[in-house]
PDB file of C-alpha atoms and ligand atoms in Angstrom:
ATOM      1  CA  MET I  14    -150.600  63.828-137.731  1.00  0.00           C
ATOM      2  CA  LEU I  15    -151.763  62.655-134.332  1.00  0.00           C
ATOM      3  CA  VAL I  16    -150.402  59.184-133.634  1.00  0.00           C
ATOM      4  CA  PHE I  17    -150.846  58.687-129.895  1.00  0.00           C
ATOM      5  CA  SER I  18    -152.932  60.052-127.013  1.00  0.00           C
ATOM      6  CA  ALA I  19    -153.221  59.144-123.377  1.00  0.00           C
ATOM      7  CA  ILE I  20    -154.264  60.207-119.890  1.00  0.00           C
ATOM      8  CA  VAL I  21    -151.701  59.738-117.123  1.00  0.00           C
ATOM      9  CA  PRO I  22    -151.322  60.488-113.408  1.00  0.00           C
ATOM     10  CA  HIS I  23    -148.285  62.257-111.948  1.00  0.00           C
ATOM     11  CA  PRO I  24    -147.583  61.301-108.332  1.00  0.00           C
ATOM     12  CA  PRO I  25    -143.913  62.019-107.496  1.00  0.00           C
ATOM     13  CA  LEU I  26    -144.069  58.731-105.521  1.00  0.00           C
ATOM     14  CA  LEU I  27    -143.721  57.000-108.903  1.00  0.00           C
ATOM     15  CA  ILE I  28    -140.056  58.035-108.948  1.00  0.00           C
ATOM     16  CA  PRO I  29    -138.363  55.084-107.188  1.00  0.00           C
ATOM     17  CA  SER I  30    -136.054  57.086-104.913  1.00  0.00           C
ATOM     18  CA  ILE I  31    -138.986  59.284-103.812  1.00  0.00           C
ATOM     19  CA  GLY I  32    -141.611  56.534-103.486  1.00  0.00           C
ATOM     20  CA  LYS I  33    -139.200  54.076-101.755  1.00  0.00           C
ATOM     21  CA  ASP I  34    -141.308  51.269-100.227  1.00  0.00           C
ATOM     22  CA  LYS I  35    -144.550  53.066-101.111  1.00  0.00           C
ATOM     23  CA  ILE I  36    -143.842  52.318-104.765  1.00  0.00           C
ATOM     24  CA  ASP I  37    -144.933  48.706-104.115  1.00  0.00           C
ATOM     25  CA  LYS I  38    -148.477  50.026-103.980  1.00  0.00           C
ATOM     26  CA  LEU I  39    -148.132  51.621-107.427  1.00  0.00           C
ATOM     27  CA  GLN I  40    -147.038  48.517-109.336  1.00  0.00           C
ATOM     28  CA  LYS I  41    -150.222  48.390-111.424  1.00  0.00           C
ATOM     29  CA  THR I  42    -149.801  52.013-112.448  1.00  0.00           C
ATOM     30  CA  ILE I  43    -146.173  51.313-113.364  1.00  0.00           C
ATOM     31  CA  LYS I  44    -147.214  48.281-115.460  1.00  0.00           C
ATOM     32  CA  ALA I  45    -149.717  50.507-117.236  1.00  0.00           C
ATOM     33  CA  PHE I  46    -146.940  53.031-117.939  1.00  0.00           C
ATOM     34  CA  ASP I  47    -144.853  50.151-119.370  1.00  0.00           C
ATOM     35  CA  ILE I  48    -147.646  49.366-121.852  1.00  0.00           C
ATOM     36  CA  LEU I  49    -148.122  53.032-122.647  1.00  0.00           C
ATOM     37  CA  GLU I  50    -144.422  53.543-123.290  1.00  0.00           C
ATOM     38  CA  GLU I  51    -144.333  50.511-125.579  1.00  0.00           C
ATOM     39  CA  ASP I  52    -147.319  51.800-127.555  1.00  0.00           C
ATOM     40  CA  LEU I  53    -145.825  55.285-127.710  1.00  0.00           C
ATOM     41  CA  ASN I  54    -142.597  53.920-129.132  1.00  0.00           C
ATOM     42  CA  LYS I  55    -144.530  51.903-131.720  1.00  0.00           C
ATOM     43  CA  ALA I  56    -146.395  55.067-132.761  1.00  0.00           C
ATOM     44  CA  ASP I  57    -143.009  56.839-132.815  1.00  0.00           C
ATOM     45  CA  PRO I  58    -144.061  60.517-132.545  1.00  0.00           C
ATOM     46  CA  ASP I  59    -141.543  63.275-133.295  1.00  0.00           C
ATOM     47  CA  THR I  60    -143.069  65.429-130.569  1.00  0.00           C
ATOM     48  CA  ILE I  61    -144.919  64.861-127.297  1.00  0.00           C
ATOM     49  CA  ILE I  62    -147.367  67.594-126.319  1.00  0.00           C
ATOM     50  CA  ILE I  63    -147.869  67.314-122.562  1.00  0.00           C
ATOM     51  CA  ILE I  64    -150.620  69.168-120.727  1.00  0.00           C
ATOM     52  CA  SER I  65    -149.966  69.725-117.029  1.00  0.00           C
ATOM     53  CA  PRO I  66    -151.950  71.263-114.170  1.00  0.00           C
ATOM     54  CA  HIS I  67    -148.887  72.257-112.159  1.00  0.00           C
ATOM     55  CA  GLY I  68    -146.752  74.646-114.202  1.00  0.00           C
ATOM     56  CA  GLU I  69    -146.937  78.419-114.263  1.00  0.00           C
ATOM     57  CA  MET I  70    -150.621  79.028-114.811  1.00  0.00           C
ATOM     58  CA  ASN I  71    -152.553  81.967-116.136  1.00  0.00           C
ATOM     59  CA  PHE I  72    -156.110  82.441-115.044  1.00  0.00           C
ATOM     60  CA  ASP I  73    -157.344  83.569-118.449  1.00  0.00           C
ATOM     61  CA  ALA I  74    -154.833  82.189-120.961  1.00  0.00           C
ATOM     62  CA  PHE I  75    -153.328  78.843-121.908  1.00  0.00           C
ATOM     63  CA  THR I  76    -149.624  78.844-121.155  1.00  0.00           C
ATOM     64  CA  ILE I  77    -146.917  77.319-123.334  1.00  0.00           C
ATOM     65  CA  ASN I  78    -143.283  77.066-122.337  1.00  0.00           C
ATOM     66  CA  THR I  79    -140.993  78.175-125.180  1.00  0.00           C
ATOM     67  CA  ASN I  80    -137.598  77.499-123.621  1.00  0.00           C
ATOM     68  CA  GLU I  81    -135.271  75.823-126.145  1.00  0.00           C
ATOM     69  CA  THR I  82    -134.581  72.982-123.736  1.00  0.00           C
ATOM     70  CA  TYR I  83    -136.389  71.766-120.621  1.00  0.00           C
ATOM     71  CA  LYS I  84    -134.907  70.205-117.537  1.00  0.00           C
ATOM     72  CA  ALA I  85    -136.825  67.641-115.546  1.00  0.00           C
ATOM     73  CA  ASN I  86    -135.665  66.968-112.011  1.00  0.00           C
ATOM     74  CA  PHE I  87    -137.268  66.187-108.686  1.00  0.00           C
ATOM     75  CA  ASN I  88    -135.239  68.496-106.440  1.00  0.00           C
ATOM     76  CA  GLU I  89    -138.365  69.890-104.793  1.00  0.00           C
ATOM     77  CA  PHE I  90    -139.151  66.364-103.556  1.00  0.00           C
ATOM     78  CA  GLY I  91    -135.667  65.902-102.104  1.00  0.00           C
ATOM     79  CA  GLU I  92    -134.454  63.753-104.992  1.00  0.00           C
ATOM     80  CA  PHE I  93    -131.307  65.187-106.565  1.00  0.00           C
ATOM     81  CA  SER I  94    -129.957  62.346-108.703  1.00  0.00           C
ATOM     82  CA  THR I  95    -132.487  62.241-111.562  1.00  0.00           C
ATOM     83  CA  LYS I  96    -131.814  64.816-114.258  1.00  0.00           C
ATOM     84  CA  LEU I  97    -133.471  64.665-117.647  1.00  0.00           C
ATOM     85  CA  GLU I  98    -133.309  67.116-120.503  1.00  0.00           C
ATOM     86  CA  PHE I  99    -135.574  67.530-123.510  1.00  0.00           C
ATOM     87  CA  LYS I 100    -135.620  69.713-126.604  1.00  0.00           C
ATOM     88  CA  SER I 101    -138.574  71.944-127.420  1.00  0.00           C
ATOM     89  CA  ASP I 102    -140.634  71.931-130.601  1.00  0.00           C
ATOM     90  CA  LEU I 103    -140.634  75.690-131.170  1.00  0.00           C
ATOM     91  CA  ASN I 104    -141.889  75.286-134.703  1.00  0.00           C
ATOM     92  CA  PHE I 105    -145.128  73.735-133.424  1.00  0.00           C
ATOM     93  CA  ILE I 106    -145.541  76.324-130.664  1.00  0.00           C
ATOM     94  CA  MET I 107    -145.050  79.249-133.056  1.00  0.00           C
ATOM     95  CA  GLN I 108    -147.453  77.719-135.546  1.00  0.00           C
ATOM     96  CA  LEU I 109    -150.119  77.389-132.833  1.00  0.00           C
ATOM     97  CA  LYS I 110    -149.545  80.906-131.531  1.00  0.00           C
ATOM     98  CA  ARG I 111    -149.396  82.579-134.954  1.00  0.00           C
ATOM     99  CA  LYS I 112    -152.457  80.861-136.350  1.00  0.00           C
ATOM    100  CA  TYR I 113    -154.772  81.129-133.385  1.00  0.00           C
ATOM    101  CA  GLU I 114    -153.716  83.982-131.109  1.00  0.00           C
ATOM    102  CA  SER I 115    -156.520  86.179-132.417  1.00  0.00           C
ATOM    103  CA  SER I 116    -159.178  83.669-131.334  1.00  0.00           C
ATOM    104  CA  MET I 117    -157.563  82.034-128.309  1.00  0.00           C
ATOM    105  CA  PRO I 118    -155.611  83.566-125.422  1.00  0.00           C
ATOM    106  CA  ILE I 119    -152.206  81.893-125.520  1.00  0.00           C
ATOM    107  CA  GLN I 120    -149.434  83.080-123.205  1.00  0.00           C
ATOM    108  CA  LEU I 121    -145.842  82.159-124.017  1.00  0.00           C
ATOM    109  CA  ILE I 122    -143.434  81.770-121.118  1.00  0.00           C
ATOM    110  CA  SER I 123    -139.821  80.719-120.809  1.00  0.00           C
ATOM    111  CA  GLU I 124    -138.996  78.319-117.975  1.00  0.00           C
ATOM    112  CA  ASP I 125    -135.918  76.079-117.636  1.00  0.00           C
ATOM    113  CA  ASN I 126    -137.636  73.445-115.522  1.00  0.00           C
ATOM    114  CA  LEU I 127    -140.683  71.313-116.185  1.00  0.00           C
ATOM    115  CA  ASP I 128    -143.157  70.909-113.318  1.00  0.00           C
ATOM    116  CA  HIS I 129    -143.840  67.472-111.834  1.00  0.00           C
ATOM    117  CA  GLY I 130    -147.109  67.186-113.792  1.00  0.00           C
ATOM    118  CA  ALA I 131    -144.928  66.907-116.902  1.00  0.00           C
ATOM    119  CA  SER I 132    -141.734  65.431-115.407  1.00  0.00           C
ATOM    120  CA  VAL I 133    -143.201  62.362-113.714  1.00  0.00           C
ATOM    121  CA  PRO I 134    -144.997  60.985-116.832  1.00  0.00           C
ATOM    122  CA  LEU I 135    -142.057  61.906-119.082  1.00  0.00           C
ATOM    123  CA  TYR I 136    -139.700  60.028-116.767  1.00  0.00           C
ATOM    124  CA  TYR I 137    -141.660  56.850-117.611  1.00  0.00           C
ATOM    125  CA  LEU I 138    -142.543  57.572-121.229  1.00  0.00           C
ATOM    126  CA  THR I 139    -139.035  58.496-122.387  1.00  0.00           C
ATOM    127  CA  ARG I 140    -137.001  55.708-120.776  1.00  0.00           C
ATOM    128  CA  GLN I 141    -136.168  54.217-124.206  1.00  0.00           C
ATOM    129  CA  ASN I 142    -136.041  57.426-126.197  1.00  0.00           C
ATOM    130  CA  LYS I 143    -135.206  60.883-124.901  1.00  0.00           C
ATOM    131  CA  ASP I 144    -134.876  62.487-128.327  1.00  0.00           C
ATOM    132  CA  ARG I 145    -138.507  63.275-128.950  1.00  0.00           C
ATOM    133  CA  ARG I 146    -139.305  66.967-128.781  1.00  0.00           C
ATOM    134  CA  ILE I 147    -141.585  68.249-126.039  1.00  0.00           C
ATOM    135  CA  VAL I 148    -144.311  70.918-125.976  1.00  0.00           C
ATOM    136  CA  PRO I 149    -145.287  71.710-122.362  1.00  0.00           C
ATOM    137  CA  ILE I 150    -148.726  73.302-122.032  1.00  0.00           C
ATOM    138  CA  ASN I 151    -150.528  74.425-118.875  1.00  0.00           C
ATOM    139  CA  TYR I 152    -154.267  74.713-118.778  1.00  0.00           C
ATOM    140  CA  SER I 153    -156.124  77.846-117.656  1.00  0.00           C
ATOM    141  CA  PHE I 154    -159.199  78.655-115.616  1.00  0.00           C
ATOM    142  CA  LEU I 155    -161.169  79.692-118.655  1.00  0.00           C
ATOM    143  CA  SER I 156    -164.420  77.788-119.198  1.00  0.00           C
ATOM    144  CA  PHE I 157    -164.488  74.054-119.866  1.00  0.00           C
ATOM    145  CA  GLU I 158    -165.781  74.786-123.387  1.00  0.00           C
ATOM    146  CA  LYS I 159    -162.721  76.973-124.053  1.00  0.00           C
ATOM    147  CA  HIS I 160    -160.507  74.000-123.094  1.00  0.00           C
ATOM    148  CA  ILE I 161    -162.296  71.818-125.648  1.00  0.00           C
ATOM    149  CA  GLU I 162    -161.909  74.583-128.227  1.00  0.00           C
ATOM    150  CA  PHE I 163    -158.197  74.972-127.456  1.00  0.00           C
ATOM    151  CA  GLY I 164    -157.802  71.218-127.940  1.00  0.00           C
ATOM    152  CA  LYS I 165    -159.413  71.514-131.374  1.00  0.00           C
ATOM    153  CA  LEU I 166    -156.889  74.205-132.334  1.00  0.00           C
ATOM    154  CA  ILE I 167    -154.045  71.971-131.185  1.00  0.00           C
ATOM    155  CA  LYS I 168    -155.442  69.260-133.431  1.00  0.00           C
ATOM    156  CA  ASP I 169    -155.664  71.716-136.346  1.00  0.00           C
ATOM    157  CA  ALA I 170    -152.021  72.723-135.829  1.00  0.00           C
ATOM    158  CA  ILE I 171    -150.987  69.071-135.614  1.00  0.00           C
ATOM    159  CA  PHE I 172    -152.638  68.183-138.906  1.00  0.00           C
ATOM    160  CA  SER I 173    -151.252  71.264-140.666  1.00  0.00           C
ATOM    161  CA  LEU I 174    -147.664  70.119-140.026  1.00  0.00           C
ATOM    162  CA  ASP I 175    -145.780  67.263-141.580  1.00  0.00           C
ATOM    163  CA  LYS I 176    -144.738  65.606-138.304  1.00  0.00           C
ATOM    164  CA  LYS I 177    -146.035  62.952-135.931  1.00  0.00           C
ATOM    165  CA  TYR I 178    -147.448  64.085-132.582  1.00  0.00           C
ATOM    166  CA  ALA I 179    -148.525  62.540-129.297  1.00  0.00           C
ATOM    167  CA  ILE I 180    -150.747  64.303-126.772  1.00  0.00           C
ATOM    168  CA  ILE I 181    -150.546  63.382-123.118  1.00  0.00           C
ATOM    169  CA  ALA I 182    -153.094  64.765-120.656  1.00  0.00           C
ATOM    170  CA  SER I 183    -151.414  64.690-117.264  1.00  0.00           C
ATOM    171  CA  GLY I 184    -153.793  64.812-114.317  1.00  0.00           C
ATOM    172  CA  ASP I 185    -154.846  63.000-111.186  1.00  0.00           C
ATOM    173  CA  LEU I 186    -158.521  62.411-110.509  1.00  0.00           C
ATOM    174  CA  SER I 187    -160.101  62.900-107.059  1.00  0.00           C
ATOM    175  CA  HIS I 188    -157.815  63.738-104.114  1.00  0.00           C
ATOM    176  CA  LYS I 189    -160.518  62.865-101.550  1.00  0.00           C
ATOM    177  CA  LEU I 190    -161.144  59.147-101.938  1.00  0.00           C
ATOM    178  CA  THR I 191    -160.231  57.920 -98.448  1.00  0.00           C
ATOM    179  CA  LYS I 192    -160.192  59.192 -94.863  1.00  0.00           C
ATOM    180  CA  ASN I 193    -156.430  59.833 -95.038  1.00  0.00           C
ATOM    181  CA  ALA I 194    -156.506  61.353 -98.537  1.00  0.00           C
ATOM    182  CA  PRO I 195    -154.418  64.516 -99.042  1.00  0.00           C
ATOM    183  CA  ALA I 196    -157.426  66.797 -99.531  1.00  0.00           C
ATOM    184  CA  GLY I 197    -159.597  65.196 -96.828  1.00  0.00           C
ATOM    185  CA  PHE I 198    -162.460  62.773 -97.433  1.00  0.00           C
ATOM    186  CA  SER I 199    -165.511  63.367 -99.572  1.00  0.00           C
ATOM    187  CA  PRO I 200    -168.168  60.682 -99.890  1.00  0.00           C
ATOM    188  CA  ARG I 201    -168.818  61.826-103.482  1.00  0.00           C
ATOM    189  CA  ALA I 202    -165.194  61.590-104.629  1.00  0.00           C
ATOM    190  CA  LYS I 203    -165.555  58.001-105.868  1.00  0.00           C
ATOM    191  CA  GLU I 204    -168.652  59.008-107.811  1.00  0.00           C
ATOM    192  CA  PHE I 205    -166.673  61.637-109.717  1.00  0.00           C
ATOM    193  CA  ASP I 206    -163.897  59.246-110.736  1.00  0.00           C
ATOM    194  CA  LYS I 207    -166.364  56.538-111.765  1.00  0.00           C
ATOM    195  CA  LYS I 208    -168.497  58.934-113.763  1.00  0.00           C
ATOM    196  CA  LEU I 209    -165.570  60.545-115.592  1.00  0.00           C
ATOM    197  CA  ILE I 210    -164.094  57.175-116.562  1.00  0.00           C
ATOM    198  CA  GLN I 211    -167.503  55.963-117.781  1.00  0.00           C
ATOM    199  CA  LEU I 212    -167.983  59.062-119.925  1.00  0.00           C
ATOM    200  CA  LEU I 213    -164.445  58.763-121.342  1.00  0.00           C
ATOM    201  CA  LYS I 214    -165.232  55.185-122.390  1.00  0.00           C
ATOM    202  CA  LYS I 215    -168.431  56.370-124.067  1.00  0.00           C
ATOM    203  CA  ARG I 216    -166.568  59.319-125.637  1.00  0.00           C
ATOM    204  CA  ASN I 217    -169.369  61.510-124.364  1.00  0.00           C
ATOM    205  CA  ILE I 218    -167.826  65.004-124.284  1.00  0.00           C
ATOM    206  CA  GLU I 219    -171.214  66.658-123.860  1.00  0.00           C
ATOM    207  CA  ASN I 220    -171.850  64.868-120.576  1.00  0.00           C
ATOM    208  CA  VAL I 221    -168.308  65.505-119.335  1.00  0.00           C
ATOM    209  CA  LEU I 222    -169.083  69.196-119.794  1.00  0.00           C
ATOM    210  CA  ASN I 223    -172.313  68.672-117.882  1.00  0.00           C
ATOM    211  CA  ILE I 224    -170.865  66.989-114.783  1.00  0.00           C
ATOM    212  CA  ASP I 225    -172.319  68.716-111.719  1.00  0.00           C
ATOM    213  CA  PRO I 226    -169.862  71.530-110.792  1.00  0.00           C
ATOM    214  CA  LYS I 227    -170.402  70.732-107.106  1.00  0.00           C
ATOM    215  CA  LEU I 228    -169.332  67.135-107.722  1.00  0.00           C
ATOM    216  CA  ILE I 229    -166.185  68.355-109.505  1.00  0.00           C
ATOM    217  CA  GLU I 230    -165.387  70.717-106.636  1.00  0.00           C
ATOM    218  CA  ASP I 231    -165.986  67.980-104.059  1.00  0.00           C
ATOM    219  CA  SER I 232    -163.549  65.671-105.840  1.00  0.00           C
ATOM    220  CA  ALA I 233    -160.568  68.108-105.648  1.00  0.00           C
ATOM    221  CA  GLU I 234    -159.297  66.719-108.968  1.00  0.00           C
ATOM    222  CA  CYS I 235    -156.435  68.319-110.881  1.00  0.00           C
ATOM    223  CA  GLY I 236    -156.794  66.462-114.181  1.00  0.00           C
ATOM    224  CA  LEU I 237    -160.143  67.418-115.668  1.00  0.00           C
ATOM    225  CA  ARG I 238    -158.990  70.462-117.627  1.00  0.00           C
ATOM    226  CA  SER I 239    -156.003  68.554-119.073  1.00  0.00           C
ATOM    227  CA  ILE I 240    -158.446  65.849-120.157  1.00  0.00           C
ATOM    228  CA  LEU I 241    -160.841  68.399-121.711  1.00  0.00           C
ATOM    229  CA  ILE I 242    -158.041  69.781-123.908  1.00  0.00           C
ATOM    230  CA  LEU I 243    -157.226  66.218-124.991  1.00  0.00           C
ATOM    231  CA  LEU I 244    -160.925  65.509-125.707  1.00  0.00           C
ATOM    232  CA  GLY I 245    -161.035  68.639-127.869  1.00  0.00           C
ATOM    233  CA  ALA I 246    -158.009  67.399-129.793  1.00  0.00           C
ATOM    234  CA  MET I 247    -159.673  63.975-130.211  1.00  0.00           C
ATOM    235  CA  SER I 248    -162.982  65.353-131.444  1.00  0.00           C
ATOM    236  CA  ASN I 249    -164.183  63.724-134.680  1.00  0.00           C
ATOM    237  CA  MET I 250    -161.481  61.101-134.442  1.00  0.00           C
ATOM    238  CA  ASP I 251    -162.195  57.407-134.376  1.00  0.00           C
ATOM    239  CA  TYR I 252    -160.782  55.858-131.211  1.00  0.00           C
ATOM    240  CA  ASP I 253    -161.458  53.528-128.304  1.00  0.00           C
ATOM    241  CA  PHE I 254    -160.676  54.660-124.822  1.00  0.00           C
ATOM    242  CA  GLU I 255    -158.886  51.870-122.996  1.00  0.00           C
ATOM    243  CA  VAL I 256    -158.391  52.018-119.230  1.00  0.00           C
ATOM    244  CA  LEU I 257    -154.972  50.458-118.641  1.00  0.00           C
ATOM    245  CA  ASN I 258    -155.293  50.961-114.915  1.00  0.00           C
ATOM    246  CA  TYR I 259    -157.177  52.875-112.275  1.00  0.00           C
ATOM    247  CA  GLU I 260    -156.219  52.733-108.619  1.00  0.00           C
ATOM    248  CA  SER I 261    -156.110  54.938-105.554  1.00  0.00           C
ATOM    249  CA  PRO I 262    -153.735  53.427-102.982  1.00  0.00           C
ATOM    250  CA  PHE I 263    -153.201  56.777-101.275  1.00  0.00           C
ATOM    251  CA  GLY I 264    -156.678  58.270-101.622  1.00  0.00           C
ATOM    252  CA  VAL I 265    -155.935  59.948-104.971  1.00  0.00           C
ATOM    253  CA  GLY I 266    -157.363  58.531-108.211  1.00  0.00           C
ATOM    254  CA  TYR I 267    -154.614  57.509-110.636  1.00  0.00           C
ATOM    255  CA  LEU I 268    -155.940  56.782-114.118  1.00  0.00           C
ATOM    256  CA  VAL I 269    -153.751  55.484-116.950  1.00  0.00           C
ATOM    257  CA  GLY I 270    -155.762  55.361-120.153  1.00  0.00           C
ATOM    258  CA  GLU I 271    -154.973  55.252-123.838  1.00  0.00           C
ATOM    259  CA  MET I 272    -157.029  56.480-126.744  1.00  0.00           C
ATOM    260  CA  ASN I 273    -156.423  53.722-129.273  1.00  0.00           C
ATOM    261  CA  LEU I 274    -156.604  55.326-132.691  1.00  0.00           C
ATOM    262  CA  ASP I 275    -157.838  53.331-135.669  1.00  0.00           C
TER     263      ASP I 275
HETATM  264 ZN1  LIG O   8    -151.908  67.056-109.783  1.00  0.00          ZN
END
């Protein structure tokens, strides 16, 4: 069954030795991660399915990493002391692939290392317990509707197995919120973040699918497709979307939100 779902950001600056003094500006996000981790441990899933925008991506297929173990490190950000390791949930991955490969393009890959879209949130969410199994998924550039549909299949697979699962949609919102933002400034960037958060609170998938494509492009987000897969998995479930924090100290929208299941 599905016992926990959340939306998280993934700035490498959240890792203390990378963020250094900049981490002071992320204290609210870190507090939100503290709450999320506590709730995750209460829900006690066997497996965490984490959807990232930054792993090996296929244009026209969803990608799942089937390595037996995954390493998380931050070497590419010049941080060599943090090394985490997680076990895979191959049983879940094979179930998903076997049951749905005829209706959904699913590409299996084998990669030792997790990308930072998965590593940064897992660093915070597994501080107390590193034994949960991990399923790392990367979204595709198939249509938004296909992402919802893929999420529904993940949900089906979850409920066909006798284990407890969490789904984490990793993604930052707009990268253009301020003049010194990494992707430059767009006056409409704030509008995108505000609108998406509003629609998440209303659980209005239809209107998320109908957000003006130009507005999405202007925002330079990386999280929308991760969120769409999560929304697909949450369809027909009773939940409240709780914003634990939203902030943008460096011009990128960092949303931490939990879908509180009844
Ligand atoms: Zn990103």
